[in-house]
PDB file of C-alpha atoms in Angstrom:
ATOM      1  CA  MET A   1      14.584   3.895  -0.209  1.00 90.00           C
ATOM      2  CA  PRO A   2      12.357   0.887   0.441  1.00 97.00           C
ATOM      3  CA  THR A   3      11.629  -1.307  -2.591  1.00 98.00           C
ATOM      4  CA  SER A   4       8.077  -1.289  -3.912  1.00 98.00           C
ATOM      5  CA  SER A   5       6.298  -4.669  -3.711  1.00 98.00           C
ATOM      6  CA  PRO A   6       2.729  -4.378  -5.046  1.00 98.00           C
ATOM      7  CA  LEU A   7       0.224  -7.044  -4.067  1.00 98.00           C
ATOM      8  CA  LYS A   8      -0.005  -9.978  -6.461  1.00 97.00           C
ATOM      9  CA  ILE A   9      -3.680  -9.926  -7.411  1.00 98.00           C
ATOM     10  CA  PRO A  10      -5.078 -13.356  -8.347  1.00 98.00           C
ATOM     11  CA  GLN A  11      -6.745 -13.766 -11.750  1.00 98.00           C
ATOM     12  CA  LEU A  12     -10.205 -14.481 -10.308  1.00 98.00           C
ATOM     13  CA  PHE A  13      -9.963 -11.344  -8.174  1.00 98.00           C
ATOM     14  CA  GLN A  14      -8.901  -9.248 -11.166  1.00 98.00           C
ATOM     15  CA  ASP A  15     -11.777 -10.602 -13.231  1.00 98.00           C
ATOM     16  CA  ASN A  16     -14.571 -10.285 -10.672  1.00 98.00           C
ATOM     17  CA  ILE A  17     -14.002  -7.700  -7.940  1.00 98.00           C
ATOM     18  CA  LEU A  18     -12.587  -4.239  -7.319  1.00 98.00           C
ATOM     19  CA  SER A  19      -8.934  -3.540  -6.653  1.00 98.00           C
ATOM     20  CA  PRO A  20      -7.587  -4.004  -3.110  1.00 98.00           C
ATOM     21  CA  VAL A  21      -7.460  -1.201  -0.554  1.00 96.00           C
ATOM     22  CA  VAL A  22      -3.867  -0.072   0.006  1.00 98.00           C
ATOM     23  CA  PRO A  23      -3.462   3.314   1.733  1.00 98.00           C
ATOM     24  CA  THR A  24      -1.348   5.863  -0.134  1.00 97.00           C
ATOM     25  CA  ASN A  25       0.528   6.574   3.110  1.00 98.00           C
ATOM     26  CA  ASN A  26       1.450   2.912   3.593  1.00 98.00           C
ATOM     27  CA  PRO A  27       2.460   1.420   0.243  1.00 98.00           C
ATOM     28  CA  GLN A  28       3.590  -2.210   0.112  1.00 98.00           C
ATOM     29  CA  THR A  29       7.379  -2.584   0.201  1.00 98.00           C
ATOM     30  CA  ILE A  30       9.732  -5.542   0.491  1.00 98.00           C
ATOM     31  CA  GLU A  31      11.278  -4.071   3.627  1.00 98.00           C
ATOM     32  CA  GLY A  32       7.949  -3.122   5.226  1.00 98.00           C
ATOM     33  CA  ILE A  33       6.451  -6.566   4.604  1.00 98.00           C
ATOM     34  CA  ALA A  34       9.524  -8.321   6.035  1.00 98.00           C
ATOM     35  CA  LEU A  35       9.430  -6.093   9.123  1.00 98.00           C
ATOM     36  CA  GLY A  36       5.701  -6.689   9.556  1.00 98.00           C
ATOM     37  CA  LYS A  37       6.190 -10.429   9.343  1.00 98.00           C
ATOM     38  CA  LYS A  38       8.943 -10.340  11.972  1.00 98.00           C
ATOM     39  CA  LEU A  39       6.725  -8.279  14.289  1.00 98.00           C
ATOM     40  CA  PHE A  40       3.733 -10.572  13.707  1.00 98.00           C
ATOM     41  CA  PHE A  41       5.677 -13.573  15.000  1.00 98.00           C
ATOM     42  CA  ASP A  42       7.592 -11.755  17.768  1.00 98.00           C
ATOM     43  CA  PRO A  43       6.286 -12.003  21.366  1.00 98.00           C
ATOM     44  CA  ILE A  44       8.139  -8.761  22.128  1.00 98.00           C
ATOM     45  CA  LEU A  45       4.843  -6.948  21.530  1.00 98.00           C
ATOM     46  CA  SER A  46       3.292  -8.491  24.662  1.00 97.00           C
ATOM     47  CA  ALA A  47       3.944  -7.202  28.171  1.00 97.00           C
ATOM     48  CA  ASP A  48       5.779 -10.330  29.332  1.00 97.00           C
ATOM     49  CA  ASN A  49       7.339 -11.346  25.984  1.00 97.00           C
ATOM     50  CA  THR A  50       5.305 -14.568  25.812  1.00 97.00           C
ATOM     51  CA  GLN A  51       2.635 -13.903  23.167  1.00 97.00           C
ATOM     52  CA  ALA A  52       2.833 -12.957  19.499  1.00 98.00           C
ATOM     53  CA  CYS A  53       0.063 -12.153  17.022  1.00 98.00           C
ATOM     54  CA  ALA A  54       0.677 -15.593  15.516  1.00 98.00           C
ATOM     55  CA  ASP A  55      -0.236 -17.349  18.766  1.00 97.00           C
ATOM     56  CA  CYS A  56      -3.914 -16.550  18.174  1.00 97.00           C
ATOM     57  CA  HIS A  57      -3.607 -16.331  14.381  1.00 97.00           C
ATOM     58  CA  ALA A  58      -1.648 -19.434  13.401  1.00 98.00           C
ATOM     59  CA  PRO A  59      -0.656 -19.940   9.730  1.00 98.00           C
ATOM     60  CA  GLU A  60      -1.636 -23.629   9.780  1.00 98.00           C
ATOM     61  CA  ASN A  61      -5.165 -22.601  10.805  1.00 98.00           C
ATOM     62  CA  ALA A  62      -5.468 -19.949   8.088  1.00 98.00           C
ATOM     63  CA  PHE A  63      -4.330 -17.478  10.749  1.00 98.00           C
ATOM     64  CA  SER A  64      -7.084 -18.349  13.227  1.00 98.00           C
ATOM     65  CA  ASP A  65      -7.190 -20.184  16.573  1.00 97.00           C
ATOM     66  CA  THR A  66      -8.448 -23.730  17.093  1.00 96.00           C
ATOM     67  CA  ASP A  67      -9.463 -22.797  20.645  1.00 96.00           C
ATOM     68  CA  ARG A  68     -12.968 -21.407  20.978  1.00 97.00           C
ATOM     69  CA  PHE A  69     -11.627 -18.419  22.915  1.00 95.00           C
ATOM     70  CA  SER A  70      -7.993 -17.323  22.937  1.00 95.00           C
ATOM     71  CA  ASP A  71      -6.289 -16.719  26.258  1.00 92.00           C
ATOM     72  CA  GLY A  72      -4.129 -13.677  26.847  1.00 95.00           C
ATOM     73  CA  ILE A  73      -0.869 -13.385  28.761  1.00 92.00           C
ATOM     74  CA  ASP A  74      -2.697 -13.222  32.106  1.00 93.00           C
ATOM     75  CA  GLY A  75      -4.773 -16.325  31.415  1.00 93.00           C
ATOM     76  CA  PHE A  76      -7.972 -14.378  30.785  1.00 92.00           C
ATOM     77  CA  PHE A  77     -10.249 -15.329  27.891  1.00 92.00           C
ATOM     78  CA  SER A  78     -12.140 -13.126  25.465  1.00 89.00           C
ATOM     79  CA  ASN A  79     -15.719 -13.924  24.430  1.00 92.00           C
ATOM     80  CA  ARG A  80     -14.952 -14.010  20.705  1.00 96.00           C
ATOM     81  CA  ASN A  81     -13.252 -16.537  18.461  1.00 97.00           C
ATOM     82  CA  ALA A  82     -10.087 -15.272  16.734  1.00 97.00           C
ATOM     83  CA  MET A  83     -10.962 -14.362  13.155  1.00 96.00           C
ATOM     84  CA  PRO A  84      -8.900 -15.896  10.340  1.00 98.00           C
ATOM     85  CA  LEU A  85      -6.690 -13.468   8.439  1.00 98.00           C
ATOM     86  CA  PHE A  86      -6.645 -13.516   4.647  1.00 98.00           C
ATOM     87  CA  ASN A  87      -7.767 -11.352   1.722  1.00 98.00           C
ATOM     88  CA  LEU A  88      -7.968  -8.438   4.153  1.00 98.00           C
ATOM     89  CA  ALA A  89      -7.074  -5.842   1.505  1.00 98.00           C
ATOM     90  CA  TRP A  90     -10.437  -6.505  -0.173  1.00 98.00           C
ATOM     91  CA  ASN A  91     -12.469  -5.508   2.890  1.00 98.00           C
ATOM     92  CA  TYR A  92     -13.703  -2.388   1.114  1.00 98.00           C
ATOM     93  CA  ASP A  93     -15.579  -0.793   4.036  1.00 97.00           C
ATOM     94  CA  GLU A  94     -12.464  -1.393   6.154  1.00 97.00           C
ATOM     95  CA  LYS A  95     -14.450  -2.285   9.271  1.00 98.00           C
ATOM     96  CA  PHE A  96     -12.506  -4.898  11.207  1.00 98.00           C
ATOM     97  CA  PHE A  97     -13.217  -7.323  14.049  1.00 97.00           C
ATOM     98  CA  TRP A  98     -16.439  -9.305  14.411  1.00 98.00           C
ATOM     99  CA  ASP A  99     -18.243  -6.150  15.517  1.00 98.00           C
ATOM    100  CA  GLY A 100     -16.608  -3.686  13.106  1.00 98.00           C
ATOM    101  CA  ARG A 101     -15.169  -1.669  15.939  1.00 97.00           C
ATOM    102  CA  VAL A 102     -12.155  -0.242  14.089  1.00 97.00           C
ATOM    103  CA  PHE A 103     -11.603   1.338  10.708  1.00 97.00           C
ATOM    104  CA  SER A 104      -8.585   0.221   8.646  1.00 97.00           C
ATOM    105  CA  LEU A 105      -6.138  -2.630   8.945  1.00 97.00           C
ATOM    106  CA  GLU A 106      -3.534  -0.300  10.437  1.00 98.00           C
ATOM    107  CA  HIS A 107      -5.843   0.675  13.303  1.00 97.00           C
ATOM    108  CA  GLN A 108      -6.884  -2.947  13.827  1.00 96.00           C
ATOM    109  CA  ALA A 109      -3.322  -3.822  14.800  1.00 93.00           C
ATOM    110  CA  PHE A 110      -3.334  -1.272  17.656  1.00 94.00           C
ATOM    111  CA  GLN A 111      -5.933  -3.075  19.739  1.00 95.00           C
ATOM    112  CA  PRO A 112      -4.545  -6.516  20.700  1.00 96.00           C
ATOM    113  CA  VAL A 113      -1.335  -4.990  22.079  1.00 96.00           C
ATOM    114  CA  THR A 114      -3.103  -2.996  24.784  1.00 96.00           C
ATOM    115  CA  ASP A 115      -6.130  -5.257  25.348  1.00 95.00           C
ATOM    116  CA  PRO A 116      -5.990  -6.635  28.931  1.00 94.00           C
ATOM    117  CA  LEU A 117      -7.423  -9.916  27.615  1.00 93.00           C
ATOM    118  CA  GLU A 118      -4.651 -10.241  25.044  1.00 95.00           C
ATOM    119  CA  MET A 119      -1.106  -8.839  25.129  1.00 95.00           C
ATOM    120  CA  HIS A 120      -1.884  -6.392  27.969  1.00 96.00           C
ATOM    121  CA  ASN A 121       0.938  -4.019  27.128  1.00 96.00           C
ATOM    122  CA  THR A 122       1.299  -0.270  26.593  1.00 97.00           C
ATOM    123  CA  TRP A 123       2.497   1.195  23.335  1.00 97.00           C
ATOM    124  CA  MET A 124       5.112   3.230  25.191  1.00 97.00           C
ATOM    125  CA  GLN A 125       6.573  -0.013  26.539  1.00 98.00           C
ATOM    126  CA  VAL A 126       6.485  -1.622  23.089  1.00 98.00           C
ATOM    127  CA  GLU A 127       8.255   1.334  21.519  1.00 98.00           C
ATOM    128  CA  GLN A 128      10.962   1.289  24.206  1.00 98.00           C
ATOM    129  CA  LYS A 129      11.574  -2.444  23.854  1.00 98.00           C
ATOM    130  CA  LEU A 130      11.799  -2.247  20.065  1.00 98.00           C
ATOM    131  CA  GLN A 131      14.034   0.843  20.220  1.00 98.00           C
ATOM    132  CA  GLN A 132      16.448  -0.920  22.573  1.00 98.00           C
ATOM    133  CA  ASN A 133      16.493  -4.091  20.477  1.00 98.00           C
ATOM    134  CA  SER A 134      19.651  -4.804  18.481  1.00 97.00           C
ATOM    135  CA  GLU A 135      17.805  -5.398  15.197  1.00 98.00           C
ATOM    136  CA  TYR A 136      14.647  -3.339  15.018  1.00 98.00           C
ATOM    137  CA  PRO A 137      15.965   0.262  14.660  1.00 98.00           C
ATOM    138  CA  ASN A 138      17.864  -0.724  11.511  1.00 98.00           C
ATOM    139  CA  LEU A 139      14.869  -2.630  10.115  1.00 98.00           C
ATOM    140  CA  PHE A 140      12.598   0.397  10.650  1.00 98.00           C
ATOM    141  CA  GLU A 141      15.219   2.576   8.966  1.00 98.00           C
ATOM    142  CA  GLN A 142      15.170   0.276   5.934  1.00 98.00           C
ATOM    143  CA  ALA A 143      11.365   0.093   5.815  1.00 98.00           C
ATOM    144  CA  PHE A 144      10.374   3.659   6.687  1.00 98.00           C
ATOM    145  CA  GLY A 145      13.508   5.802   6.491  1.00 98.00           C
ATOM    146  CA  THR A 146      13.719   6.387  10.228  1.00 98.00           C
ATOM    147  CA  SER A 147      15.201   4.432  13.113  1.00 98.00           C
ATOM    148  CA  THR A 148      12.894   6.198  15.582  1.00 98.00           C
ATOM    149  CA  ILE A 149      10.194   3.628  16.316  1.00 98.00           C
ATOM    150  CA  ASP A 150       6.616   4.582  17.104  1.00 97.00           C
ATOM    151  CA  SER A 151       3.339   2.696  17.289  1.00 98.00           C
ATOM    152  CA  SER A 152       2.110   4.049  13.961  1.00 98.00           C
ATOM    153  CA  LEU A 153       5.055   2.535  12.097  1.00 98.00           C
ATOM    154  CA  VAL A 154       4.689  -0.760  13.964  1.00 98.00           C
ATOM    155  CA  THR A 155       1.065  -1.113  12.889  1.00 98.00           C
ATOM    156  CA  LYS A 156       1.855   0.024   9.339  1.00 98.00           C
ATOM    157  CA  ALA A 157       4.431  -2.751   9.012  1.00 98.00           C
ATOM    158  CA  ILE A 158       2.083  -5.397  10.424  1.00 98.00           C
ATOM    159  CA  ALA A 159      -0.675  -4.241   8.065  1.00 98.00           C
ATOM    160  CA  GLN A 160       1.695  -4.533   5.095  1.00 98.00           C
ATOM    161  CA  PHE A 161       2.438  -8.147   5.986  1.00 98.00           C
ATOM    162  CA  GLU A 162      -1.238  -8.927   6.595  1.00 98.00           C
ATOM    163  CA  ARG A 163      -2.205  -7.568   3.173  1.00 98.00           C
ATOM    164  CA  THR A 164       0.063 -10.155   1.541  1.00 98.00           C
ATOM    165  CA  LEU A 165      -1.999 -12.981   3.128  1.00 98.00           C
ATOM    166  CA  ILE A 166      -3.923 -13.771  -0.045  1.00 98.00           C
ATOM    167  CA  SER A 167      -5.833 -17.033  -0.389  1.00 98.00           C
ATOM    168  CA  SER A 168      -6.925 -17.833  -3.945  1.00 98.00           C
ATOM    169  CA  ASN A 169      -5.895 -21.386  -4.835  1.00 98.00           C
ATOM    170  CA  SER A 170      -8.603 -23.726  -3.564  1.00 98.00           C
ATOM    171  CA  LYS A 171     -10.037 -26.628  -5.545  1.00 98.00           C
ATOM    172  CA  PHE A 172     -13.030 -24.445  -6.425  1.00 98.00           C
ATOM    173  CA  ASP A 173     -10.732 -21.667  -7.673  1.00 98.00           C
ATOM    174  CA  LYS A 174      -8.977 -24.219  -9.867  1.00 98.00           C
ATOM    175  CA  HIS A 175     -12.378 -25.456 -11.088  1.00 98.00           C
ATOM    176  CA  LEU A 176     -13.319 -21.915 -12.151  1.00 98.00           C
ATOM    177  CA  LEU A 177      -9.995 -21.604 -13.978  1.00 98.00           C
ATOM    178  CA  GLY A 178     -10.536 -24.932 -15.737  1.00 98.00           C
ATOM    179  CA  GLU A 179      -7.718 -26.611 -13.808  1.00 98.00           C
ATOM    180  CA  ALA A 180      -9.761 -29.022 -11.646  1.00 98.00           C
ATOM    181  CA  THR A 181     -12.972 -31.014 -11.878  1.00 98.00           C
ATOM    182  CA  LEU A 182     -15.579 -31.082  -9.136  1.00 98.00           C
ATOM    183  CA  THR A 183     -17.387 -34.268  -8.169  1.00 98.00           C
ATOM    184  CA  SER A 184     -21.149 -34.524  -8.725  1.00 98.00           C
ATOM    185  CA  GLU A 185     -21.609 -34.084  -4.956  1.00 98.00           C
ATOM    186  CA  GLU A 186     -19.504 -30.923  -4.885  1.00 98.00           C
ATOM    187  CA  LEU A 187     -21.361 -29.506  -7.901  1.00 98.00           C
ATOM    188  CA  ASN A 188     -24.726 -30.245  -6.323  1.00 98.00           C
ATOM    189  CA  GLY A 189     -23.481 -28.658  -3.109  1.00 98.00           C
ATOM    190  CA  PHE A 190     -22.647 -25.469  -5.004  1.00 98.00           C
ATOM    191  CA  ASN A 191     -26.138 -25.519  -6.524  1.00 98.00           C
ATOM    192  CA  VAL A 192     -27.660 -25.941  -3.031  1.00 98.00           C
ATOM    193  CA  PHE A 193     -25.538 -22.988  -1.867  1.00 98.00           C
ATOM    194  CA  MET A 194     -26.811 -20.806  -4.731  1.00 98.00           C
ATOM    195  CA  ASP A 195     -30.460 -21.938  -4.758  1.00 97.00           C
ATOM    196  CA  GLU A 196     -32.806 -19.513  -2.986  1.00 96.00           C
ATOM    197  CA  THR A 197     -35.232 -22.376  -2.341  1.00 96.00           C
ATOM    198  CA  LYS A 198     -32.527 -24.500  -0.723  1.00 96.00           C
ATOM    199  CA  GLY A 199     -29.369 -23.253   1.033  1.00 96.00           C
ATOM    200  CA  ASP A 200     -29.715 -19.616  -0.081  1.00 96.00           C
ATOM    201  CA  CYS A 201     -26.221 -18.891   1.207  1.00 97.00           C
ATOM    202  CA  PHE A 202     -24.837 -16.591  -1.474  1.00 97.00           C
ATOM    203  CA  HIS A 203     -26.352 -13.284  -0.334  1.00 96.00           C
ATOM    204  CA  CYS A 204     -23.964 -13.053   2.629  1.00 97.00           C
ATOM    205  CA  HIS A 205     -21.212 -15.395   1.532  1.00 97.00           C
ATOM    206  CA  GLY A 206     -20.445 -14.644  -2.092  1.00 94.00           C
ATOM    207  CA  SER A 207     -20.518 -16.854  -5.147  1.00 97.00           C
ATOM    208  CA  ASP A 208     -18.460 -17.933  -8.125  1.00 97.00           C
ATOM    209  CA  LYS A 209     -18.525 -14.196  -8.991  1.00 97.00           C
ATOM    210  CA  ASN A 210     -17.242 -13.134  -5.574  1.00 98.00           C
ATOM    211  CA  PRO A 211     -13.996 -14.956  -4.756  1.00 98.00           C
ATOM    212  CA  LEU A 212     -13.917 -13.414  -1.268  1.00 98.00           C
ATOM    213  CA  TRP A 213     -16.804 -15.709  -0.242  1.00 98.00           C
ATOM    214  CA  THR A 214     -18.130 -12.981   2.068  1.00 98.00           C
ATOM    215  CA  ASP A 215     -19.919  -9.670   1.710  1.00 97.00           C
ATOM    216  CA  ASN A 216     -17.866  -8.324   4.663  1.00 98.00           C
ATOM    217  CA  MET A 217     -21.144  -6.935   6.024  1.00 98.00           C
ATOM    218  CA  PHE A 218     -22.855  -7.416   9.387  1.00 98.00           C
ATOM    219  CA  HIS A 219     -25.857  -9.673   9.935  1.00 98.00           C
ATOM    220  CA  ASN A 220     -27.940 -11.223  12.696  1.00 98.00           C
ATOM    221  CA  ASN A 221     -28.004 -14.803  11.446  1.00 98.00           C
ATOM    222  CA  GLY A 222     -30.442 -16.178  13.964  1.00 98.00           C
ATOM    223  CA  LEU A 223     -28.103 -17.606  16.569  1.00 98.00           C
ATOM    224  CA  ASP A 224     -30.052 -16.479  19.638  1.00 98.00           C
ATOM    225  CA  ALA A 225     -33.622 -15.517  20.519  1.00 98.00           C
ATOM    226  CA  THR A 226     -32.290 -13.390  23.381  1.00 97.00           C
ATOM    227  CA  ILE A 227     -29.273 -11.317  22.392  1.00 97.00           C
ATOM    228  CA  THR A 228     -26.650 -10.871  25.096  1.00 96.00           C
ATOM    229  CA  ASP A 229     -23.612  -9.989  22.927  1.00 97.00           C
ATOM    230  CA  LEU A 230     -24.741  -6.876  21.048  1.00 98.00           C
ATOM    231  CA  GLY A 231     -22.006  -7.091  18.409  1.00 98.00           C
ATOM    232  CA  LEU A 232     -22.245  -4.174  15.964  1.00 98.00           C
ATOM    233  CA  GLY A 233     -24.984  -2.648  18.117  1.00 98.00           C
ATOM    234  CA  GLU A 234     -22.517  -2.068  20.944  1.00 98.00           C
ATOM    235  CA  ILE A 235     -20.331  -0.068  18.559  1.00 98.00           C
ATOM    236  CA  THR A 236     -23.003   1.981  16.776  1.00 98.00           C
ATOM    237  CA  GLY A 237     -25.370   2.383  19.730  1.00 98.00           C
ATOM    238  CA  ASP A 238     -28.236   1.587  17.367  1.00 98.00           C
ATOM    239  CA  PRO A 239     -30.575  -1.116  18.748  1.00 97.00           C
ATOM    240  CA  ALA A 240     -31.297  -2.148  15.141  1.00 98.00           C
ATOM    241  CA  ASP A 241     -27.686  -3.416  14.981  1.00 98.00           C
ATOM    242  CA  ASN A 242     -27.917  -5.612  18.086  1.00 98.00           C
ATOM    243  CA  GLY A 243     -26.723  -9.149  17.447  1.00 98.00           C
ATOM    244  CA  LYS A 244     -25.133  -8.336  14.112  1.00 98.00           C
ATOM    245  CA  PHE A 245     -21.667  -9.731  13.346  1.00 98.00           C
ATOM    246  CA  LYS A 246     -19.438  -9.716  10.303  1.00 98.00           C
ATOM    247  CA  SER A 247     -19.973 -12.474   7.754  1.00 98.00           C
ATOM    248  CA  PRO A 248     -16.741 -14.493   7.768  1.00 97.00           C
ATOM    249  CA  SER A 249     -15.296 -15.777   4.531  1.00 98.00           C
ATOM    250  CA  LEU A 250     -16.140 -19.396   3.757  1.00 98.00           C
ATOM    251  CA  ARG A 251     -12.641 -19.978   2.467  1.00 98.00           C
ATOM    252  CA  ASN A 252     -10.465 -22.357   4.451  1.00 98.00           C
ATOM    253  CA  LEU A 253     -13.194 -23.837   6.664  1.00 98.00           C
ATOM    254  CA  THR A 254     -11.130 -27.030   6.804  1.00 98.00           C
ATOM    255  CA  PHE A 255      -8.620 -25.168   8.981  1.00 98.00           C
ATOM    256  CA  THR A 256     -10.626 -22.568  10.902  1.00 98.00           C
ATOM    257  CA  ALA A 257     -12.950 -24.452  13.294  1.00 98.00           C
ATOM    258  CA  PRO A 258     -14.674 -23.595  15.573  1.00 98.00           C
ATOM    259  CA  TYR A 259     -17.189 -21.373  13.810  1.00 98.00           C
ATOM    260  CA  MET A 260     -19.276 -18.212  14.469  1.00 98.00           C
ATOM    261  CA  HIS A 261     -18.198 -15.107  16.379  1.00 98.00           C
ATOM    262  CA  ASP A 262     -18.246 -17.044  19.637  1.00 98.00           C
ATOM    263  CA  GLY A 263     -16.963 -20.349  18.292  1.00 98.00           C
ATOM    264  CA  ARG A 264     -20.124 -22.143  19.410  1.00 98.00           C
ATOM    265  CA  PHE A 265     -20.097 -24.648  16.544  1.00 98.00           C
ATOM    266  CA  ALA A 266     -17.266 -27.175  16.492  1.00 98.00           C
ATOM    267  CA  THR A 267     -18.037 -28.616  13.046  1.00 98.00           C
ATOM    268  CA  ILE A 268     -19.286 -27.578   9.622  1.00 98.00           C
ATOM    269  CA  ASP A 269     -22.166 -30.014  10.107  1.00 98.00           C
ATOM    270  CA  GLU A 270     -23.340 -28.014  13.126  1.00 98.00           C
ATOM    271  CA  VAL A 271     -23.228 -24.805  11.094  1.00 98.00           C
ATOM    272  CA  ILE A 272     -25.297 -26.348   8.290  1.00 98.00           C
ATOM    273  CA  ASN A 273     -27.774 -27.740  10.820  1.00 98.00           C
ATOM    274  CA  HIS A 274     -28.149 -24.272  12.336  1.00 98.00           C
ATOM    275  CA  TYR A 275     -29.248 -22.766   9.024  1.00 98.00           C
ATOM    276  CA  SER A 276     -31.335 -25.835   8.182  1.00 98.00           C
ATOM    277  CA  GLU A 277     -33.330 -26.238  11.380  1.00 98.00           C
ATOM    278  CA  GLY A 278     -31.808 -24.118  14.167  1.00 98.00           C
ATOM    279  CA  LEU A 279     -32.645 -20.486  13.394  1.00 98.00           C
ATOM    280  CA  GLN A 280     -33.810 -18.390  16.350  1.00 98.00           C
ATOM    281  CA  ASN A 281     -36.043 -15.380  15.792  1.00 98.00           C
ATOM    282  CA  SER A 282     -35.250 -12.015  17.405  1.00 98.00           C
ATOM    283  CA  PRO A 283     -36.126  -8.359  16.757  1.00 97.00           C
ATOM    284  CA  THR A 284     -33.043  -7.739  14.582  1.00 98.00           C
ATOM    285  CA  ILE A 285     -33.022 -11.024  12.625  1.00 98.00           C
ATOM    286  CA  ASP A 286     -31.717 -10.422   9.120  1.00 98.00           C
ATOM    287  CA  PRO A 287     -34.425 -10.353   6.419  1.00 97.00           C
ATOM    288  CA  LEU A 288     -32.253 -12.812   4.496  1.00 96.00           C
ATOM    289  CA  MET A 289     -33.118 -15.432   7.118  1.00 97.00           C
ATOM    290  CA  LYS A 290     -36.346 -15.919   5.165  1.00 96.00           C
ATOM    291  CA  LYS A 291     -37.270 -19.291   6.645  1.00 97.00           C
ATOM    292  CA  VAL A 292     -36.845 -18.371  10.303  1.00 97.00           C
ATOM    293  CA  ALA A 293     -40.516 -19.134  10.979  1.00 97.00           C
ATOM    294  CA  GLN A 294     -39.837 -22.744   9.941  1.00 96.00           C
ATOM    295  CA  GLY A 295     -36.587 -22.846  11.928  1.00 96.00           C
ATOM    296  CA  GLY A 296     -34.460 -22.768   8.788  1.00 97.00           C
ATOM    297  CA  VAL A 297     -34.207 -23.865   5.169  1.00 98.00           C
ATOM    298  CA  GLN A 298     -34.920 -27.544   5.972  1.00 98.00           C
ATOM    299  CA  LEU A 299     -32.287 -29.228   3.811  1.00 98.00           C
ATOM    300  CA  SER A 300     -32.392 -32.939   3.052  1.00 98.00           C
ATOM    301  CA  ALA A 301     -29.623 -35.146   4.397  1.00 98.00           C
ATOM    302  CA  GLN A 302     -28.188 -35.476   0.873  1.00 98.00           C
ATOM    303  CA  ASP A 303     -28.204 -31.730   0.251  1.00 98.00           C
ATOM    304  CA  LYS A 304     -26.487 -31.178   3.613  1.00 98.00           C
ATOM    305  CA  ALA A 305     -23.760 -33.677   2.735  1.00 98.00           C
ATOM    306  CA  ASP A 306     -23.295 -32.160  -0.722  1.00 98.00           C
ATOM    307  CA  LEU A 307     -23.250 -28.609   0.638  1.00 98.00           C
ATOM    308  CA  LYS A 308     -20.495 -29.623   3.046  1.00 98.00           C
ATOM    309  CA  ALA A 309     -18.556 -31.257   0.196  1.00 98.00           C
ATOM    310  CA  PHE A 310     -18.763 -28.003  -1.776  1.00 98.00           C
ATOM    311  CA  LEU A 311     -17.724 -25.854   1.201  1.00 98.00           C
ATOM    312  CA  LEU A 312     -14.613 -27.982   1.662  1.00 98.00           C
ATOM    313  CA  THR A 313     -13.576 -27.214  -1.945  1.00 98.00           C
ATOM    314  CA  LEU A 314     -12.993 -23.613  -0.805  1.00 98.00           C
ATOM    315  CA  SER A 315     -10.027 -24.668   1.358  1.00 98.00           C
ATOM    316  CA  ASP A 316      -6.631 -23.523   0.104  1.00 98.00           C
ATOM    317  CA  TYR A 317      -3.857 -25.894   1.150  1.00 98.00           C
ATOM    318  CA  GLU A 318      -1.240 -23.839  -0.682  1.00 98.00           C
ATOM    319  CA  PHE A 319      -2.140 -20.871   1.521  1.00 98.00           C
ATOM    320  CA  ILE A 320      -1.562 -22.618   4.851  1.00 98.00           C
ATOM    321  CA  ASN A 321       1.700 -24.118   3.582  1.00 98.00           C
ATOM    322  CA  ASN A 322       3.113 -20.948   2.021  1.00 98.00           C
ATOM    323  CA  SER A 323       6.606 -20.410   3.434  1.00 97.00           C
ATOM    324  CA  ASP A 324       6.248 -16.645   2.899  1.00 97.00           C
ATOM    325  CA  PHE A 325       3.638 -16.677   5.650  1.00 98.00           C
ATOM    326  CA  LYS A 326       5.515 -18.854   8.133  1.00 96.00           C
ATOM    327  CA  ASN A 327       8.095 -18.080  10.777  1.00 95.00           C
ATOM    328  CA  LEU A 328      10.920 -20.180   9.319  1.00 83.00           C
TER     329      LEU A 328
END
């Protein structure tokens, strides 16, 4: 029998938000997590054995990609930036990817394997390779009680590992726990973030009461006047959803550049400038972009600098250096 290994829920999460989503048919186990980690770092999942999940979701980048667009095994590029992976068990609606195209973390793991722009494999081929491997049948036996490997068990194991990727130990977290002191600039930056007459960032990106630092919802945040990538609209077929993309967490921005669904902004300064003076109106612009008629919230240079200082306090160096999350 596999050994139960419940998620370790951080204090701030316990105090402020609902419990994580863990399917009853895929409980966290020591053996399942270990198998998922091995699969996450193993290029065996790709058609030519050259690309692993970790190649586009690197631990040192909070499981994201420093390239604007990741290239697959055939050298083709997608049109989206690889999303960072952490605190995924608290995505309560369970809509994954920038455009919310799949439901559940288990189903999310199916897609990159067969995507021609990514691993470009077939699940039948993956199952055969894993079945013929000297190690994997025994590891699946330990994790799931069967040595017969199928795609469902592969994605269950990967999802178990991904749910353990919990980031909760930034400077701001320590500040909230009384273990660190923010500078006056960082404190002012938080106030700018929370002030509806200034940054007005908290509606989409959380607050000191939402340690996820995202609402995990979909918004048109004024990137383009003419929308060419429909985002959520392509999935729902509803024109009212055109140009809407998932709000990413603001945790770990130090490690996750470039920013936005298409990686168009190389720096945090560019992101702040977008909301300050770069908003573009369009038919589906989010009502929360209240100052779109003025081009943005028009922050002063000092407030921009302080806002950036605050945002950097959300970076969790312990997370990117955690040996449990690395292929050692």
